[in-house]
XYZ file of C-alpha atoms in Angstrom:
310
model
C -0.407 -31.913 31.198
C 2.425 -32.092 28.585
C 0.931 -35.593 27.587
C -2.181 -34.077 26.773
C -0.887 -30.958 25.331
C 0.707 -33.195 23.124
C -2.214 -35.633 22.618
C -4.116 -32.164 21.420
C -1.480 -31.700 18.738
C -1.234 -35.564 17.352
C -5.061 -36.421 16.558
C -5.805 -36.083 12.693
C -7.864 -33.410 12.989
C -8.078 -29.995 13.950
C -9.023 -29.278 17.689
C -8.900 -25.442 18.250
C -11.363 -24.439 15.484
C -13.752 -21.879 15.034
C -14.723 -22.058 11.097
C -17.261 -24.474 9.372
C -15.608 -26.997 7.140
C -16.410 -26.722 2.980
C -15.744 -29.554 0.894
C -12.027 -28.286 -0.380
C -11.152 -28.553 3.280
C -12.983 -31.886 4.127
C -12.231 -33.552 1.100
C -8.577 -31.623 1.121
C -6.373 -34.914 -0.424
C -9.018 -36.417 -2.409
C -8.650 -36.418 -6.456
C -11.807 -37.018 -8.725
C -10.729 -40.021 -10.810
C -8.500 -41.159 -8.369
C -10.668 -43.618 -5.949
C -8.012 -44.578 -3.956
C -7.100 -41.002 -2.926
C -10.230 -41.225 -0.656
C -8.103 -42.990 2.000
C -6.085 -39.938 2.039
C -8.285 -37.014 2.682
C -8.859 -35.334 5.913
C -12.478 -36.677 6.657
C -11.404 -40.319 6.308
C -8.588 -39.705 8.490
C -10.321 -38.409 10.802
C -13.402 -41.238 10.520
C -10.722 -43.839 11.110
C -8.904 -42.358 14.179
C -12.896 -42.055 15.449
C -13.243 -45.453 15.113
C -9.750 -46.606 15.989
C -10.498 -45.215 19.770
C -14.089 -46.253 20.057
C -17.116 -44.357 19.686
C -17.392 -43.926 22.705
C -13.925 -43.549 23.826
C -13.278 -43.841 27.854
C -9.746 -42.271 26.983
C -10.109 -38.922 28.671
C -7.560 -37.057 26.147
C -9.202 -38.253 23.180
C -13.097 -37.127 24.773
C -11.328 -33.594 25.808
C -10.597 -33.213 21.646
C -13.191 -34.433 20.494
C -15.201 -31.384 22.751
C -12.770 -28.871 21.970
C -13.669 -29.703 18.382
C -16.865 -29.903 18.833
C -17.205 -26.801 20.633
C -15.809 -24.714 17.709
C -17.218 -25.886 15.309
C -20.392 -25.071 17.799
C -18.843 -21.294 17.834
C -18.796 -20.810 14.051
C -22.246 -21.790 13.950
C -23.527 -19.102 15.981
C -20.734 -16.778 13.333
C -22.900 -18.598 10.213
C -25.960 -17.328 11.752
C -24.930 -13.465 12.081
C -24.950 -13.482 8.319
C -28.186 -15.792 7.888
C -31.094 -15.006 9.705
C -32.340 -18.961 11.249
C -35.862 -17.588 11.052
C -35.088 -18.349 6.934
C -33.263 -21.685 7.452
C -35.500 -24.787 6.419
C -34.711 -28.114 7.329
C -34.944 -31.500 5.085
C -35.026 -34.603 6.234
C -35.211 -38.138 4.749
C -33.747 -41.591 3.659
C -29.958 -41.148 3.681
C -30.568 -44.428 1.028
C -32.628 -42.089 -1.379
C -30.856 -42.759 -4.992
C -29.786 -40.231 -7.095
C -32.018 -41.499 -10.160
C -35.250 -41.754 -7.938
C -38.283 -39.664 -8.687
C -37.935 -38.361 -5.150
C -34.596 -37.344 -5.345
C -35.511 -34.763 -8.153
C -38.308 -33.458 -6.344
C -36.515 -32.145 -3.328
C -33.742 -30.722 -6.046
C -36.017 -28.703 -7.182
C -38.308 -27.655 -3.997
C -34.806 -26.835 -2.594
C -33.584 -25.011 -5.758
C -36.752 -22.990 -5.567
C -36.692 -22.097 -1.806
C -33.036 -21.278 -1.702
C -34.188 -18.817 -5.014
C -37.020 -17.209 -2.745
C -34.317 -16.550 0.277
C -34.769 -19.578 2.834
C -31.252 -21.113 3.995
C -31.378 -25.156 3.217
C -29.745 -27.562 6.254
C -29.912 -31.046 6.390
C -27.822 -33.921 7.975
C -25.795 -32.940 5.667
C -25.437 -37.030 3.950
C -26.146 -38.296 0.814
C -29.904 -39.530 -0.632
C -32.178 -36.755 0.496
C -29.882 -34.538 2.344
C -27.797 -34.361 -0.040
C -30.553 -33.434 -2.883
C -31.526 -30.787 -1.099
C -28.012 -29.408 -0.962
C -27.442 -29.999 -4.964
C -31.072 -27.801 -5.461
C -29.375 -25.101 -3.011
C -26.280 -24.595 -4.950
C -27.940 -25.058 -8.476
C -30.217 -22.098 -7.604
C -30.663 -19.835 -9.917
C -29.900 -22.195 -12.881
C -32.321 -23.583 -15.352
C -34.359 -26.665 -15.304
C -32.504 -28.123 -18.300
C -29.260 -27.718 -16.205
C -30.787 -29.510 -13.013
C -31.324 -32.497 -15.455
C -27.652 -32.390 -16.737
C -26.529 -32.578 -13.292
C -28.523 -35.385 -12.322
C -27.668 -37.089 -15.808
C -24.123 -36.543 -14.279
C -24.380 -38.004 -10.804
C -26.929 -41.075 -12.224
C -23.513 -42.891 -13.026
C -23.073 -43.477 -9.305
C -26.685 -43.695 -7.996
C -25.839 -45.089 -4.566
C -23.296 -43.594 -1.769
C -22.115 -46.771 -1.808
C -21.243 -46.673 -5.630
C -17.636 -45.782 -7.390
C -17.891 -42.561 -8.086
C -20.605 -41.132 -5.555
C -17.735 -38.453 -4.531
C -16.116 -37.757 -7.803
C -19.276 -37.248 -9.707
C -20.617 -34.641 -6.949
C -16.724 -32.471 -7.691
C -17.462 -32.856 -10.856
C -20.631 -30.985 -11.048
C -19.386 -28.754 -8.729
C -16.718 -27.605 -11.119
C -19.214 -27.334 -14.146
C -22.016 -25.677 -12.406
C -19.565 -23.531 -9.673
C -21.460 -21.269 -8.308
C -20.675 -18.699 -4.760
C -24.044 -17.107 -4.390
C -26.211 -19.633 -2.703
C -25.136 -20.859 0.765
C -27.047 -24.334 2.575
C -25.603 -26.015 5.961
C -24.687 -29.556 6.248
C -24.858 -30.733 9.840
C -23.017 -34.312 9.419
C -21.153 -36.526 11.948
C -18.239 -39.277 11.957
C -20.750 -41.651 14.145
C -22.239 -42.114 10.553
C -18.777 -41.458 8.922
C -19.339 -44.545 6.424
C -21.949 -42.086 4.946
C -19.822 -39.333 2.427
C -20.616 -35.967 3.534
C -21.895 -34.111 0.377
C -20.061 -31.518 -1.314
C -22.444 -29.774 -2.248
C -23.118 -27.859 1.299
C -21.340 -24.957 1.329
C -20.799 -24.987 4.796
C -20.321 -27.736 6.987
C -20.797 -28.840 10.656
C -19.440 -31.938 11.425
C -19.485 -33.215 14.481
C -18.373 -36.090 16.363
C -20.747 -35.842 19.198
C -23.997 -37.155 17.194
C -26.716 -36.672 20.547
C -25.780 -32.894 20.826
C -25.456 -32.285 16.320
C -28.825 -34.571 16.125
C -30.427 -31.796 18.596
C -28.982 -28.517 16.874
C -30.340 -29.249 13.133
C -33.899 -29.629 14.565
C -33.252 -26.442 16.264
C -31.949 -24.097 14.060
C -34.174 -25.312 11.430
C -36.027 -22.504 12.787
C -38.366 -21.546 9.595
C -39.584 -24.780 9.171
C -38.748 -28.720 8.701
C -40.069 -30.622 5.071
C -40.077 -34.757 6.323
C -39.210 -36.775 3.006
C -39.474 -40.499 2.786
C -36.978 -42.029 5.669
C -36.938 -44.660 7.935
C -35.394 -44.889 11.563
C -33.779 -41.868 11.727
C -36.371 -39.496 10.197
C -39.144 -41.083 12.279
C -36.685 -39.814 15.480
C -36.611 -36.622 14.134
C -39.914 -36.283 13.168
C -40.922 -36.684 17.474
C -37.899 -34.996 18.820
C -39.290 -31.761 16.491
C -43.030 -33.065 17.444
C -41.907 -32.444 21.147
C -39.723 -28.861 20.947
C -43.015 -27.755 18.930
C -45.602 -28.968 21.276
C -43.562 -27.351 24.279
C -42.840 -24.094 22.543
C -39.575 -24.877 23.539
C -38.410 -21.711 21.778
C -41.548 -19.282 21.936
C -42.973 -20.702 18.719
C -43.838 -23.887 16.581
C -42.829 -24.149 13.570
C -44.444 -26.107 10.652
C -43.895 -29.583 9.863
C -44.687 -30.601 6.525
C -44.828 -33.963 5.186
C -44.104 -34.603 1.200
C -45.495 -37.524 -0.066
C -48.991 -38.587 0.836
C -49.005 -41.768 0.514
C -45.896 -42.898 2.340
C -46.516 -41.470 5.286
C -50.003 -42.186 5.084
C -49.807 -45.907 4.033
C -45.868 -47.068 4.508
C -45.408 -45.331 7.830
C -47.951 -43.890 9.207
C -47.315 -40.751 10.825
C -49.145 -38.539 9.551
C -52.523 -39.824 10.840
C -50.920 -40.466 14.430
C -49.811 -37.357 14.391
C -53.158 -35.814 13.950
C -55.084 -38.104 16.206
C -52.994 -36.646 18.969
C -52.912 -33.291 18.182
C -57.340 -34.145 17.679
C -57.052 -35.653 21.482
C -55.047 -33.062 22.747
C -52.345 -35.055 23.529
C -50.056 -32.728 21.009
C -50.763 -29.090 20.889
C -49.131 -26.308 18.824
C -47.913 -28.750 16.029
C -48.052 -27.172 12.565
C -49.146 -29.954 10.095
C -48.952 -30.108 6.356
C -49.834 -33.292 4.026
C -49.123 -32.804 0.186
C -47.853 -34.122 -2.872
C -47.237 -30.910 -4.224
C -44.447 -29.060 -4.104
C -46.590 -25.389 -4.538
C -47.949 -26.457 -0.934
C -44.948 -26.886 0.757
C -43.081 -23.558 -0.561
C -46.715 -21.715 0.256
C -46.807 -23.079 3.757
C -43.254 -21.997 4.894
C -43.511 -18.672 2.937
C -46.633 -18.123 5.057
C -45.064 -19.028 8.380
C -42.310 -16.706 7.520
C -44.860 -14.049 6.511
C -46.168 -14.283 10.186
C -42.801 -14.801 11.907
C -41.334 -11.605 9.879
C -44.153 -9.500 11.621
């Protein structure tokens, strides 16, 4: 018992918590400007013990902290949500490859800047490409257009997660733009810890169990989830949300909206399978939206939250 008492104590991270990480506390050692300090901060840390005792670690003391911190951070979730109501919270989901200077990437800025302005609670994955413009609309909400495009200008010198600079240029907005009005929720995990969390989430979820995290942002996403361009992973997400909808798994479906009509149309198409099944009967209760337009999407979830409000 001592051994794992003192097991607990040793791993780089903490295992009795019960408070969402923000980026001063996942980030806490890293200095814009300074690349190398990455190495240093608390969520590399804690990537690289992750990967030092296997993702899927047989070592029994290392699986009982990993639950423990798990399981707070699973405890301060249900604390976030006494303060925002889920029925509000929309979900975005898309390529975590999505570049900072594509066309795309601007779009879901601003359809998150504008929902987070009209009272909806943003969560994503909480990555970088589209997950990560959705969190950079939530916390430049309220802001003009003409600042949007000076943050963007700022970030387009690192266009890539993988790029020098990704991380510094996000703090760096941060600290010209600050804002503490607007709140989003990042649900990110160390099994996809060579992907920077973004900054720009106010709160943050991290887990290291990615089966059980994967399950909760579908869940909570409670008012609604807008599918961006992806690939593997949003296609996963798109039928695990296909399924809790179709069952009613929690009383109600909620709507699934699709942005961009010709990729999932034409490059993946889901959309049309999607309706063929729900035609056939082998779907019910899905909620489906196809649009370019961003006026669609914020008119179909402020309808659905019209009716849920009721």
């Amino acid at each position: 018992m001592a051994q794992v008492v003192e097991y607990l104590k040793d791993v780089p991270f903490e295992v009795s918590r019960s408070r969402l990480y923000d980026a001063a506390e996942l980030y806490d050692g890293f200095v814009p400007g300074d690349e190398d300090s990455f190495a240093k901060c608390y969520d590399t840390r804690a990537y690289r013990h992750f990967i030092s005792k296997g993702k899927q670690s047989e070592d029994v003391k290392e699986l009982l902290a990993r639950t423990l911190h798990d399981h707070g951070i699973h405890v301060a979730l249900n604390e976030f949500f006494k303060h925002h109501n889920p029925r509000h919270c929309v979900g975005v989901m898309g390529g975590h490859a999505l570049l900072r200077t594509d066309k795309m990437f601007r779009e879901i800025v601003l359809l998150s800047k504008r929902l987070t302005e009209q009272g909806f609670c943003m969560l994503t994955g909480g990555g970088p490409g589209a997950m990560e413009a959705t969190h950079l609309g939530a916390w430049m909400a309220g802001r003009s257009e003409e600042e949007v495009g000076e943050a963007l200008a700022m970030l387009a010198v690192a266009p890539s997660f993988k790029d020098k600079g990704w991380l510094a240029t996000a703090f760096n907005v941060m600290e010209k733009f600050p804002q503490t009005t607007f709140h989003s929720l990042g649900m990110p995990t160390w099994l996809y810890g060579h992907e920077p969390s973004t900054p720009f989430a106010t709160h943050i979820a991290k887990f290291f169990e990615n089966s059980i995290r994967e399950d909760s942002i579908l869940t909570l996403a409670y008012g609604g989830i807008v599918y961006t361009p992806g690939s593997a992973g949003t296609m996963q997400e798109i039928f695990q949300d296909a399924v809790q909808n179709h069952y009613l798994s929690f009383g109600f479906s909620s709507p699934m909206v699709f942005l961009g009509k010709n990729f999932w149309t034409n490059e993946m198409p889901v959309y049309p399978l999607l309706e063929s099944l729900v035609c056939t009967g082998k779907y019910k209760n899905l909620l489906l939206t196809l649009t370019d337009s961003l006026d669609d999407v914020v008119e179909e979830l402020e309808k659905f939250r019209a009716v849920m409000m009721k």
